[in-house]
Short mmCIF file of C-alpha atoms in Angstrom, two decimals:
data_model
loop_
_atom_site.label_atom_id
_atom_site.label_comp_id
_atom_site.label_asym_id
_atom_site.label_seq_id
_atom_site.Cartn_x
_atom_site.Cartn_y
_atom_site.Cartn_z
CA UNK A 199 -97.78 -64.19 -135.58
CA UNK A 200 -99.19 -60.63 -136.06
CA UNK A 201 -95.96 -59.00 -134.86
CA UNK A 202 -95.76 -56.87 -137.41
CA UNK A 203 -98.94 -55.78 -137.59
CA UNK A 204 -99.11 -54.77 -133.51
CA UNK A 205 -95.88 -53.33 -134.03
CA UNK A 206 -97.19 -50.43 -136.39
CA UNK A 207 -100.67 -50.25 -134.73
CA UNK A 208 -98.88 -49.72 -131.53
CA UNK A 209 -96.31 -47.07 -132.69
CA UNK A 210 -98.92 -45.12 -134.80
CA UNK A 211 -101.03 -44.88 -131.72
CA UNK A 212 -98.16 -43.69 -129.52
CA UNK A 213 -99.62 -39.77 -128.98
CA UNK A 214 -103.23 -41.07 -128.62
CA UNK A 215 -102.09 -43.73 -125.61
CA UNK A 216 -99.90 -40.86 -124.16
CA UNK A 217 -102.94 -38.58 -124.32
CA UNK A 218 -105.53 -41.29 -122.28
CA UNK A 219 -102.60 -41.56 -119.81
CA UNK A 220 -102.25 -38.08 -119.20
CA UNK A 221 -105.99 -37.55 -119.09
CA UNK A 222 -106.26 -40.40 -115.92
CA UNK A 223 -103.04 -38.91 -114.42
CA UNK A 224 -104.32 -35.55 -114.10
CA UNK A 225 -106.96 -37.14 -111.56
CA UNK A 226 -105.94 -37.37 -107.94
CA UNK A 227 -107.07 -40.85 -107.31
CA UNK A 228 -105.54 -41.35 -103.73
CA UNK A 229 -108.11 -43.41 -101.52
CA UNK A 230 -110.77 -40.70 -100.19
CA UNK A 231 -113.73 -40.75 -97.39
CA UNK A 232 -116.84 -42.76 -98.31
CA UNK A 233 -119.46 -40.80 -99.99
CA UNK A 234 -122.65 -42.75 -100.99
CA UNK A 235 -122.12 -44.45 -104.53
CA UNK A 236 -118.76 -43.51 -103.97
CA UNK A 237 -116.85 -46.00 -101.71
CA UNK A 238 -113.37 -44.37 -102.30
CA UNK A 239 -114.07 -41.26 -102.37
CA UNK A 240 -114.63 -38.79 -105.30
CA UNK A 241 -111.24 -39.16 -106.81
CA UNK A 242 -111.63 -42.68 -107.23
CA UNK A 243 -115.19 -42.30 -108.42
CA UNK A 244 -113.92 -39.49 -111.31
CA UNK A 245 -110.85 -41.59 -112.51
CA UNK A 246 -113.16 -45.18 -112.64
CA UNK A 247 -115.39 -43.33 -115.17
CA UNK A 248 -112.96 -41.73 -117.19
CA UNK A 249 -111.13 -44.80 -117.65
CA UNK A 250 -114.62 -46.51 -118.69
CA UNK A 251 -115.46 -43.72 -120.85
CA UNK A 252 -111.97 -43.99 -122.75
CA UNK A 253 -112.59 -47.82 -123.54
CA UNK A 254 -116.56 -47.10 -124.20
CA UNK A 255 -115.10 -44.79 -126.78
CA UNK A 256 -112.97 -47.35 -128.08
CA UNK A 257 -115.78 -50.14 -128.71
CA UNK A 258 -115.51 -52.10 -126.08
CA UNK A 259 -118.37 -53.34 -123.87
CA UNK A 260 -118.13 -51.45 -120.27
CA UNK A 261 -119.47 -52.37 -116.86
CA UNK A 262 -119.45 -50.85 -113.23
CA UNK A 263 -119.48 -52.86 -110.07
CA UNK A 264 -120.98 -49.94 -107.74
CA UNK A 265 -117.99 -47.75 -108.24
CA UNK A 266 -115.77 -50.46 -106.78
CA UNK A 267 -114.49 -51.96 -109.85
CA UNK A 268 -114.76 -51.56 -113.75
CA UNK A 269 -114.46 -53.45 -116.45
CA UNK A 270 -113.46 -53.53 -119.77
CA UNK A 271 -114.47 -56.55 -122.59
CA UNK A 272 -112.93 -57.47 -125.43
CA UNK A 273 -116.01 -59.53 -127.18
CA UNK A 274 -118.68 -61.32 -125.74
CA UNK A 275 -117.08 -64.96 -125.68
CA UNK A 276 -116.28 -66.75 -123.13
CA UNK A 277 -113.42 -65.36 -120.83
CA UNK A 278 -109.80 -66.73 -121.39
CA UNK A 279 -107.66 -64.09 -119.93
CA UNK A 280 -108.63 -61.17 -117.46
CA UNK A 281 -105.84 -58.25 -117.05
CA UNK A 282 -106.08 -56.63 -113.83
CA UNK A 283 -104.71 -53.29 -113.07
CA UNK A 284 -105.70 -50.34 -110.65
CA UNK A 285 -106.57 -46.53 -111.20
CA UNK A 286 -105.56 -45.36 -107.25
CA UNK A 287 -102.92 -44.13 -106.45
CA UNK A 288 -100.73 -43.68 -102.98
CA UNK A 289 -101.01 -39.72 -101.90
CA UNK A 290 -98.62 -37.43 -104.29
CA UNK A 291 -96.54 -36.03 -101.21
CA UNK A 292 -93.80 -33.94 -102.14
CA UNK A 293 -90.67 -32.28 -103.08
CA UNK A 294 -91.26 -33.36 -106.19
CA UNK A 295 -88.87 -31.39 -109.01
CA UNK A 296 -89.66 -31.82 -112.82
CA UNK A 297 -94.02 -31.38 -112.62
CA UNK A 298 -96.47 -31.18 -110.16
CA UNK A 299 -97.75 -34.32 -109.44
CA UNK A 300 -101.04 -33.82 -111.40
CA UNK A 301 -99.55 -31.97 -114.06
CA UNK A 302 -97.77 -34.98 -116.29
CA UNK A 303 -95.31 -33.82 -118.26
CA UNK A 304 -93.32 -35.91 -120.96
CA UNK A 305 -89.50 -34.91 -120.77
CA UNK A 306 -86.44 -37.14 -122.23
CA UNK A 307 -88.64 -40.32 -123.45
CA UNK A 308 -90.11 -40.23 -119.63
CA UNK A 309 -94.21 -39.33 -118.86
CA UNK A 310 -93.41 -37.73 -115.27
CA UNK A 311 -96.72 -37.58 -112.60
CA UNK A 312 -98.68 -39.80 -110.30
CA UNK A 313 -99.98 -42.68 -111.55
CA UNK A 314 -97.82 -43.10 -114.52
CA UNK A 315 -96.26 -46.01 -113.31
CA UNK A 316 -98.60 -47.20 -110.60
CA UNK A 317 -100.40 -48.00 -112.64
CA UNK A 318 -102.25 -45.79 -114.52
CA UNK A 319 -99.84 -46.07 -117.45
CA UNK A 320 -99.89 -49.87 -117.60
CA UNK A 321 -103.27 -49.88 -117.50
CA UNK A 322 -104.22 -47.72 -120.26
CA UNK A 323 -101.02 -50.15 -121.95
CA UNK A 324 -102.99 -52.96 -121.92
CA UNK A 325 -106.05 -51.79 -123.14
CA UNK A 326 -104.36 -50.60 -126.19
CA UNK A 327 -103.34 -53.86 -126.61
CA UNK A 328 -106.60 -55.18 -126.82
CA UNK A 329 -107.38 -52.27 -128.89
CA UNK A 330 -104.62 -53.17 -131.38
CA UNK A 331 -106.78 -56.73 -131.35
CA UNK A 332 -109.85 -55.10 -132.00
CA UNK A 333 -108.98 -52.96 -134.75
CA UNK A 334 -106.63 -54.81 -136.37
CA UNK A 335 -108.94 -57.64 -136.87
CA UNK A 336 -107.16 -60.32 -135.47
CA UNK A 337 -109.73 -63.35 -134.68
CA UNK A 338 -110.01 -64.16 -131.26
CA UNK A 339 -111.96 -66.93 -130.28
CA UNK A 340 -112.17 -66.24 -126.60
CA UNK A 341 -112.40 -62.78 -124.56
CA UNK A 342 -110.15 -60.95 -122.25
CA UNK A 343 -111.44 -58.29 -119.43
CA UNK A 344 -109.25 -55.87 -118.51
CA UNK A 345 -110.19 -54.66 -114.83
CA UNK A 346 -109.78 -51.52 -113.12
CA UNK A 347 -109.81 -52.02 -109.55
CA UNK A 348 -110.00 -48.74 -107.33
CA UNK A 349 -108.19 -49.95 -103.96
CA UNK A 350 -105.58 -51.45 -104.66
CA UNK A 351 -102.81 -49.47 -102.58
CA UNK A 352 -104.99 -49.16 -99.27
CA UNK A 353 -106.17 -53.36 -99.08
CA UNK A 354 -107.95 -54.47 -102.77
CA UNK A 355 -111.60 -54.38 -100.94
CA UNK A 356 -112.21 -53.40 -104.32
CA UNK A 357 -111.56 -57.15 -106.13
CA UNK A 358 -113.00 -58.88 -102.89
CA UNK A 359 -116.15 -57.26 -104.24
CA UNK A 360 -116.08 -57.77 -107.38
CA UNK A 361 -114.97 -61.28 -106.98
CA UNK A 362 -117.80 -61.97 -104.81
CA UNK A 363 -120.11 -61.50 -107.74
CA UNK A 364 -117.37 -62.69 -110.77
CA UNK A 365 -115.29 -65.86 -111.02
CA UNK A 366 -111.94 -65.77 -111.60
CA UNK A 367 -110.93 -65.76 -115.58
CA UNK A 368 -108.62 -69.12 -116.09
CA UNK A 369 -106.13 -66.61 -116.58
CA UNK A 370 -104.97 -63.47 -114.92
CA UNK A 371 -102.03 -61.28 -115.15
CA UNK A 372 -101.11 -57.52 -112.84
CA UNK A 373 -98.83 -55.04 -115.18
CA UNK A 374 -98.54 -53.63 -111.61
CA UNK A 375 -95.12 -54.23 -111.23
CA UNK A 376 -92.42 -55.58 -113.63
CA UNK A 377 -90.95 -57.91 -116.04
CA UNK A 378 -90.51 -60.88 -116.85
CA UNK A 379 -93.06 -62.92 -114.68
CA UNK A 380 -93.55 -62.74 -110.48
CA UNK A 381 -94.86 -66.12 -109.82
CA UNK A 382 -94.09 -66.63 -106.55
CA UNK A 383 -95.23 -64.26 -103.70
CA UNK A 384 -94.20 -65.32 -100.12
CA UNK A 385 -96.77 -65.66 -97.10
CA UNK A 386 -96.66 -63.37 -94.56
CA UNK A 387 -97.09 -63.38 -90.45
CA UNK A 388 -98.11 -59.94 -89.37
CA UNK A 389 -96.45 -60.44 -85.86
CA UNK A 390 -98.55 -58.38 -83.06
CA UNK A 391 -97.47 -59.33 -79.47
CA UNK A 392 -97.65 -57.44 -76.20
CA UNK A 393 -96.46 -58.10 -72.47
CA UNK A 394 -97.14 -56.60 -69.10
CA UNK A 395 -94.91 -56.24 -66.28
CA UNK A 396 -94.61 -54.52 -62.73
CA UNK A 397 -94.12 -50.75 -62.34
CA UNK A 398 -90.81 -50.32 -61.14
CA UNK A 399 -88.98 -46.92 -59.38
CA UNK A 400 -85.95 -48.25 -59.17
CA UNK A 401 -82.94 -45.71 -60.67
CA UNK A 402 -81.33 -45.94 -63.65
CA UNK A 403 -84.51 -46.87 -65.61
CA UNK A 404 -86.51 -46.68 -68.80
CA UNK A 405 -89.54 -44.40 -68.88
CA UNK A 406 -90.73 -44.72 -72.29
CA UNK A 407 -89.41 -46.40 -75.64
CA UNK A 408 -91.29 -45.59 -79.04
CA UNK A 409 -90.40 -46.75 -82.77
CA UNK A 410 -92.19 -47.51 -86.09
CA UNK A 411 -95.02 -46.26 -88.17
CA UNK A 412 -95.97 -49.19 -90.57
CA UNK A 413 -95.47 -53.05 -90.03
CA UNK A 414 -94.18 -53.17 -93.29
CA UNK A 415 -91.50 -50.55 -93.01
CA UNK A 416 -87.71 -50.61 -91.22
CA UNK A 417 -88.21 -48.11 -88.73
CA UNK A 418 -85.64 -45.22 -89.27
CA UNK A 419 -85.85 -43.44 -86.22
CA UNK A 420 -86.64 -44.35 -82.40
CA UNK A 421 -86.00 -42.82 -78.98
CA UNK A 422 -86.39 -43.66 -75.66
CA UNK A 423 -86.67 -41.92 -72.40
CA UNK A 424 -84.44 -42.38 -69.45
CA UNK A 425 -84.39 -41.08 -65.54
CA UNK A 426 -81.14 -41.41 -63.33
CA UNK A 427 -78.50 -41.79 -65.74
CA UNK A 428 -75.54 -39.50 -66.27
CA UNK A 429 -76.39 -37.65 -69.83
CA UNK A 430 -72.28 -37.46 -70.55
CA UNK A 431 -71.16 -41.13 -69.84
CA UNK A 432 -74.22 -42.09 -71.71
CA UNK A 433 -73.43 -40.12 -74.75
CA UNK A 434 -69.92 -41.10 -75.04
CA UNK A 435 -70.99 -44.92 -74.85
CA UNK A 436 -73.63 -44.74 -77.34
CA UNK A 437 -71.13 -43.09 -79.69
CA UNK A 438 -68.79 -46.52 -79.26
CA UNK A 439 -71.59 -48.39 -80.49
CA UNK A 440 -72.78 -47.09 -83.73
CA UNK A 441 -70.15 -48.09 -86.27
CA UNK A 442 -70.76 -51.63 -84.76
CA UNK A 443 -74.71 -51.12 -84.96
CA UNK A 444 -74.69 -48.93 -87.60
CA UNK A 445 -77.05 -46.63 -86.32
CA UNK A 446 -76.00 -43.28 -85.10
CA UNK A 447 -77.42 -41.76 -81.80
CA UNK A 448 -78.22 -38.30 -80.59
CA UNK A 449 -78.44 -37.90 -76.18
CA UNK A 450 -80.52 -34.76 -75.22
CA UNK A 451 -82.36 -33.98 -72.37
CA UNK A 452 -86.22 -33.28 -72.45
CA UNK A 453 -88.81 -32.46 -69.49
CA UNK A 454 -85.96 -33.65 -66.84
CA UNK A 455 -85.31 -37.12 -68.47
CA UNK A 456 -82.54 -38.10 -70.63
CA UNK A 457 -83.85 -38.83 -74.50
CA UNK A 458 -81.68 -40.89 -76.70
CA UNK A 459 -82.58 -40.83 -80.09
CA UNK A 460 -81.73 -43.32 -82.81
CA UNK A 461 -81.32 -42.54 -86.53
CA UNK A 462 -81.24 -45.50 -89.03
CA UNK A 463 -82.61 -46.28 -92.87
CA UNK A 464 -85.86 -46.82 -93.98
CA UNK A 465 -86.76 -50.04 -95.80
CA UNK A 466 -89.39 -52.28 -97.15
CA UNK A 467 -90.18 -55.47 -94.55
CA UNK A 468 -90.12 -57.94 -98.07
CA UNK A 469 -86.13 -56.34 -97.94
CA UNK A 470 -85.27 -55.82 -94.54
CA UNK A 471 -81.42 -56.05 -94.89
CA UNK A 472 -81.43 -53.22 -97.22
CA UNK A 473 -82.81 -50.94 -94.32
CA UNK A 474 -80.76 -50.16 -90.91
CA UNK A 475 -83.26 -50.86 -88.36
CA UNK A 476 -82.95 -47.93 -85.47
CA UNK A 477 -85.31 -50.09 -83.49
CA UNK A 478 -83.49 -52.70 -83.09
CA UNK A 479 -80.45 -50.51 -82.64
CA UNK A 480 -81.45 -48.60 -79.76
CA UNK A 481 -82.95 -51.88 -78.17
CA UNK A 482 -79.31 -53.28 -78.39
CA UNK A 483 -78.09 -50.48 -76.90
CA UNK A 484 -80.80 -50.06 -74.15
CA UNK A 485 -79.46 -53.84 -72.78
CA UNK A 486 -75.65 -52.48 -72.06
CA UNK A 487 -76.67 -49.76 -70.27
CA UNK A 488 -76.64 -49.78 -66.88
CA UNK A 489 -80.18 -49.66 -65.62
CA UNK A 490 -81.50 -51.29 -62.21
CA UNK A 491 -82.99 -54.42 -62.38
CA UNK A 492 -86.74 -55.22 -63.65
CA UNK A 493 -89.28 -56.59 -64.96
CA UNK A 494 -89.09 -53.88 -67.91
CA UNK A 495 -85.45 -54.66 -68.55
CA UNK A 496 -86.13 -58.37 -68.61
CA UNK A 497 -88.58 -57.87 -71.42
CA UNK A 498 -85.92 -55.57 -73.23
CA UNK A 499 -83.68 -58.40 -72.77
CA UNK A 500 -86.57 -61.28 -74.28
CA UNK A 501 -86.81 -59.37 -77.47
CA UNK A 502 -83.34 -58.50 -78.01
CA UNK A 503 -82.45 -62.28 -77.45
CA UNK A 504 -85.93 -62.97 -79.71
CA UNK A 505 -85.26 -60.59 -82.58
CA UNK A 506 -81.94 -59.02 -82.07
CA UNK A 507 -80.14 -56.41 -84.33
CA UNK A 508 -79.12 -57.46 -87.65
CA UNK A 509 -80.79 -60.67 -87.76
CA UNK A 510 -83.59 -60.37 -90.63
CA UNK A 511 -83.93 -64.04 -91.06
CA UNK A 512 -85.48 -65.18 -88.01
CA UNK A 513 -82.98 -67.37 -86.47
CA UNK A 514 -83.39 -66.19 -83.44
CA UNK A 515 -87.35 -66.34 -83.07
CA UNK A 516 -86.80 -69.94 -84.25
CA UNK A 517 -88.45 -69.67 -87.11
CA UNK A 518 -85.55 -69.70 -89.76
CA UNK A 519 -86.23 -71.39 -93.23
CA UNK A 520 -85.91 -71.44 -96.87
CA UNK A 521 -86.54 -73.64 -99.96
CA UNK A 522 -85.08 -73.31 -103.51
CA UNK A 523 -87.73 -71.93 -105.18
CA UNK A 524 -88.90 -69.00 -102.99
CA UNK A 525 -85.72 -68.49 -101.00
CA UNK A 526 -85.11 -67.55 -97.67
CA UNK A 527 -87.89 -67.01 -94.34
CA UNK A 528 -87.40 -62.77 -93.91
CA UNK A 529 -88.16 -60.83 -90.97
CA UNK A 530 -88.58 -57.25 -90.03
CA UNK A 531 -89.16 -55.99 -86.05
CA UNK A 532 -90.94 -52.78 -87.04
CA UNK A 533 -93.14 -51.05 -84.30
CA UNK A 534 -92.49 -51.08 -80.41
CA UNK A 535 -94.16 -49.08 -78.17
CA UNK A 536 -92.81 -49.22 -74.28
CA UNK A 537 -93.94 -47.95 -70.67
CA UNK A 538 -93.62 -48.46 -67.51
CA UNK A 539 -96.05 -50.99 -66.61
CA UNK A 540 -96.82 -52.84 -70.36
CA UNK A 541 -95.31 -53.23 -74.38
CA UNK A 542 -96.73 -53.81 -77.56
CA UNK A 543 -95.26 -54.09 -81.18
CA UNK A 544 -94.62 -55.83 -84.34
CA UNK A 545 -92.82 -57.46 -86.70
CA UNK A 546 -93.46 -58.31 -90.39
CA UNK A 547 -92.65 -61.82 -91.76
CA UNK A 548 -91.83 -63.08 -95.38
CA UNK A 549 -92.26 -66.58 -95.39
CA UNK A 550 -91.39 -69.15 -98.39
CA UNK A 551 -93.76 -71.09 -99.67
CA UNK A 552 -92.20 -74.37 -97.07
CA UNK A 553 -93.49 -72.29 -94.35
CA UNK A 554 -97.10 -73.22 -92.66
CA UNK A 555 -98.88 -72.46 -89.12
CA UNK A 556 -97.12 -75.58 -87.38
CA UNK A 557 -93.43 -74.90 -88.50
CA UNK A 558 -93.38 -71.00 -88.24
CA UNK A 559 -96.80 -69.21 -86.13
CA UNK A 560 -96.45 -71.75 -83.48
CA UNK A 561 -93.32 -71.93 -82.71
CA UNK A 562 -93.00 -68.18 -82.66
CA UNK A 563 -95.89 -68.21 -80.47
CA UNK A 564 -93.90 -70.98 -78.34
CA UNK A 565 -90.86 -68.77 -78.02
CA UNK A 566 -92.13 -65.56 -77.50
CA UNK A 567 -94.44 -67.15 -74.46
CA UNK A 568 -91.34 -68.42 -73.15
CA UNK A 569 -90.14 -64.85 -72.18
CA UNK A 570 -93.57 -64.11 -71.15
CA UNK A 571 -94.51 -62.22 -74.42
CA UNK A 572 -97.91 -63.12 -75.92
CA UNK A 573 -97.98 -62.89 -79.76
CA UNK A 574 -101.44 -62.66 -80.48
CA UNK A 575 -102.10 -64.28 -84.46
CA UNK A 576 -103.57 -67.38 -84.71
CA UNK A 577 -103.50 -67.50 -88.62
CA UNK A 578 -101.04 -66.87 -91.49
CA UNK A 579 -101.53 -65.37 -94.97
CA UNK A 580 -100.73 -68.05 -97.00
CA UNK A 581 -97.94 -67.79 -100.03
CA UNK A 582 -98.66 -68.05 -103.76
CA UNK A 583 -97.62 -69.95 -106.45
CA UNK A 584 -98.14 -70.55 -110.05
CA UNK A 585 -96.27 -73.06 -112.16
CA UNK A 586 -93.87 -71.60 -113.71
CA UNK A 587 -93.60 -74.11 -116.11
CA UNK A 588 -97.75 -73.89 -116.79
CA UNK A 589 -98.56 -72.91 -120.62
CA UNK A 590 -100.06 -69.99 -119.23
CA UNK A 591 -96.53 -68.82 -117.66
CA UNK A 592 -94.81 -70.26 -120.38
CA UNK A 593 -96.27 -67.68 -122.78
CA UNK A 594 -95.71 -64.81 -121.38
CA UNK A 595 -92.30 -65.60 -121.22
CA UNK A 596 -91.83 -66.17 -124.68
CA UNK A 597 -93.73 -63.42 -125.92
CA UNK A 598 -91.38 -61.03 -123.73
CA UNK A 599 -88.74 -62.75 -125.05
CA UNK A 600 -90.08 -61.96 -128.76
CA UNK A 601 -89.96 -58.10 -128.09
CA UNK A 602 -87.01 -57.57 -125.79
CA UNK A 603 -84.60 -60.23 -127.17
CA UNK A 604 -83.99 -60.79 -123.39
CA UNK A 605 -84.05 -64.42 -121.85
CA UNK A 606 -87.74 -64.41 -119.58
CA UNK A 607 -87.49 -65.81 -116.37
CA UNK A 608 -89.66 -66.38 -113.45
CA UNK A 609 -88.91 -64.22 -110.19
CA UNK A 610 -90.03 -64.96 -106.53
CA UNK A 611 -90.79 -61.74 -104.54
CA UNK A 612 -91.49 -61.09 -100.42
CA UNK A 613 -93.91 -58.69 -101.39
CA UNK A 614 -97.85 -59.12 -102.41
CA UNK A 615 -99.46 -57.99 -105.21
CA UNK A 616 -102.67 -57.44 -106.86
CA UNK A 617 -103.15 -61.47 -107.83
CA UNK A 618 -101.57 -62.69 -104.70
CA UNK A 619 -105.17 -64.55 -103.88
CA UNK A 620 -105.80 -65.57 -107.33
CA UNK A 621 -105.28 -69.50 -108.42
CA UNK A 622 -103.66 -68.77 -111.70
CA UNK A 623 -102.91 -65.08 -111.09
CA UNK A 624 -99.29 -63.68 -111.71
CA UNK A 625 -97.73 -60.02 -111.65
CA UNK A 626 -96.59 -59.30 -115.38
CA UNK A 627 -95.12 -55.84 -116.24
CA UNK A 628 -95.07 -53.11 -117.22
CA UNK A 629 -91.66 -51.76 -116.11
CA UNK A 630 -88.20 -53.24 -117.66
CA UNK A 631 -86.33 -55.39 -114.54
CA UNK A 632 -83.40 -52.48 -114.87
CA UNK A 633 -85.87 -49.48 -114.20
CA UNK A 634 -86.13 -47.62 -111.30
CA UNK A 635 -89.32 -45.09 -111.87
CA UNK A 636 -89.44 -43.56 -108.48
CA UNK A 637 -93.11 -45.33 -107.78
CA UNK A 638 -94.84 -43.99 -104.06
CA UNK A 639 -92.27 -41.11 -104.39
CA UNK A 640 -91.58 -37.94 -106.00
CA UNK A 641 -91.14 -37.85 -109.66
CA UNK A 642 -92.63 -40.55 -110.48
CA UNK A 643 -92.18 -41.81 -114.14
CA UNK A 644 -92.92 -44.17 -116.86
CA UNK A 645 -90.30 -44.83 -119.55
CA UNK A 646 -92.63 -44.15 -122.48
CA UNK A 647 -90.68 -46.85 -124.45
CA UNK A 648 -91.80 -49.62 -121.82
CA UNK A 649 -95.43 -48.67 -122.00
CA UNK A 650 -95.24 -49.02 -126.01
CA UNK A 651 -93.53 -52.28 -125.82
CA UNK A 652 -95.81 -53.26 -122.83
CA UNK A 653 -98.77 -52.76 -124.69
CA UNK A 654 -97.32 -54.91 -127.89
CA UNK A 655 -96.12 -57.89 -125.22
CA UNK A 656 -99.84 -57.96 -123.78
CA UNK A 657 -101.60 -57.99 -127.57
CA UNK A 658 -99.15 -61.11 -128.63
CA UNK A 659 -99.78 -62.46 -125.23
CA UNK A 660 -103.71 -61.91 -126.08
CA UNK A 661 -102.81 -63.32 -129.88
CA UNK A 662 -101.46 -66.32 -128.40
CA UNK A 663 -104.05 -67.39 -125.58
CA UNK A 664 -107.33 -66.42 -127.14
CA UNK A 665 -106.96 -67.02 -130.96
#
């Protein structure tokens, strides 16, 4: 129904959409300092009201929640469907090679810069879509808000606020990430634990161990200090171990002590076997080494028997599950911080929707006190779930289906997105399941195809939930 008619509006309006992308994506929109009126920062302030302006321009009723959060209506009937995507961005960084990051530049059927992906260029998708409503005349009997959240890549403070004033639409899809449909979105346990322990002068020992940046990242790189062991027999016996660890380790000296380094793969904690964990790696090889006796060394022992190298699963934390739908319990050891008298770190969990507080936080908590290591959480951020066979779900799959010709499926993810709180939220679009657009890095892109069909997915999805 109306296919043909979204098909041509669409395609017609291909420069104009290209044009409103380009305009947001020349806005650096990374999270700033507070200002007053300006909670982000004036990057997020600029690119909220340019994105308003564009759909003012268009028609449509506008409104601003203090800078936090806009919004974009369709008509003034009662809301059926609410599309929510976000104008920030994560910092441009660099070594980027076809553009500068605020300079987007359309080359082989791509739109290169920030923000075309993430999610900039969904965004302005979907408002085209209900644009292609709008203008085509299509009756709709019910409204749909599109909303342009502002913090989305540094916490979504910005939909806690605007939820505390709004309720949630009966309906709510992302095009923050890609097809067909992300229904399911694991829990998480944001492991922090720490542990004291006598000062010991006892030689060989460990002055210092330090690894990880982000609980949510596989730690790449860590190093740890030693005094009193023999730099050569050292270096030769790290060596033995890195095809079996696969991590590869560098022995220099610094200040008088012996520093090994250890050099590994990033990767994302939702994915943790696709990174090569140097924390874990240099832990593993801190045990075989032979220091004098402690209460430091015991510790190093407790979390290599706890959360040892190459398990990402957490078997041995005793916490290891999985059910059909959301697949397997994950776990990343990411950040570890060592001296002589005390520890702290962290690990990120990905739990399945069978996991609660009594079958996976306490008996972490159990275990971990067992070695005398205190993990500190006393709650869990619960997982989400939305039918997949709900009509809601149902349609979105078929009206992918209708423009790709590919079978639509529901997908369960260890990552959270922008509708992981939401009853009835899922993550829909607006990338093809085959495309890899370089999103957080350099070159980013949007596959300019994508964001045309996008936009004619999200008016049939509109057509078929509102008329």
């Amino acid at each position: 129904m109306y296919r043909e008619q979204i098909d041509k509006y669409i395609d017609a309006h291909r420069t104009e959409m290209l044009e409103d992308i380009i305009e947001l994506c020349k806005i650096d929109s990374a999270k700033g300092s507070y200002r007053p009126g300006k909670p982000y920062g004036q990057g997020c302030f600029e690119v909220l009201h340019e994105a308003l302006h564009i759909g003012e321009c268009y028609g449509f009723s506008i409104h601003n929640y203090d800078n936090y959060v806009g919004t974009i209506d369709l008509n003034n009937e009662e809301r059926q469907l609410d599309i929510l995507a976000h104008l920030d961005i994560v910092p441009a960084g660099d070594d980027w090679t076809v553009t500068e990051p605020f300079e987007p530049v359309e080359k082989d059927g791509k739109l290169y810069g920030r923000g075309t992906a993430d999610d900039k260029g969904p965004a302005i998708a979907a408002l085209y879509a209900m644009r292609a409503v709008k203008e085509l005349g299509i009756p709709v009997k019910k409204n749909v808000r599109l909303i342009l959240g502002t913090d989305e890549e540094c916490g979504s403070s910005d939909i806690e606020h605007y939820y505390s004033v709004e309720k949630e639409a009966p309906m709510t899809f992302s095009p923050d990430a890609s097809f067909p449909v992300i229904n399911i979105e694991k829990g998480s346990l944001h492991g922090k634990f720490t542990a004291e322990f006598a000062k010991s002068e006892a030689l060989p020992r460990m002055i210092s161990f330090q690894s990880g940046t982000k609980s949510n990242v596989v730690p790449s790189r860590a190093e740890a200090l030693f005094e009193g062991l023999d730099g050569s027999d050292t270096e030769a016996f790290a060596h033995t171990l890195e095809e079996e660890l696969g991590i590869r380790f560098d022995v220099t000296s610094e200040n008088g002590y012996m520093k090994i380094e250890a050099f590994g793969e990033n990767g994302h904690a939702s994915t943790p076997w696709k990174g090569k964990n140097a924390l874990t790696g240099l832990l593993a090889l801190i045990e075989k080494l032979p220091l004098a006796e402690c209460g430091q060394l015991e510790k190093v022992r407790a979390l290599n028997a706890l959360m040892p190298h190459g398990d990402w699963l957490g078997k041995d934390l005793g916490i290891a599950m999985e059910d059909e739908i959301s697949g397997p319990l994950t776990l990343a050891f990411s950040i570890l911080e060592i001296d002589e008298t005390s520890l702290k770190g962290e690990f990120d969990s990905r739990c399945p929707i069978c996991s609660n507080v009594e079958n996976t936080l306490k008996p972490a908590k159990k275990n971990m006190k067992a070695h005398g290591i205190l993990l500190s959480n006393d709650s869990m951020n619960p997982p989400h779930h939305v039918s997949g066979d709900s009509e809601f779900v149902q349609t979105l799959l078929r009206c992918y289906e209708i423009y790709t010709g590919n079978k639509g499926e529901c997908v369960a993810i260890g990552g959270g997105t922008y509708v992981h709180h939401l009853k009835n939220g899922v993550a829909f679009g607006a990338s093809m399941p085959e495309t890899e657009n370089h999103m957080h890095g350099p070159d980013e892109f949007a596959v300019i195809d994508e964001l045309l069909k996008s936009a004619k997915i999200f008016a049939q999805v509109i057509v078929e939930l509102c008329c």
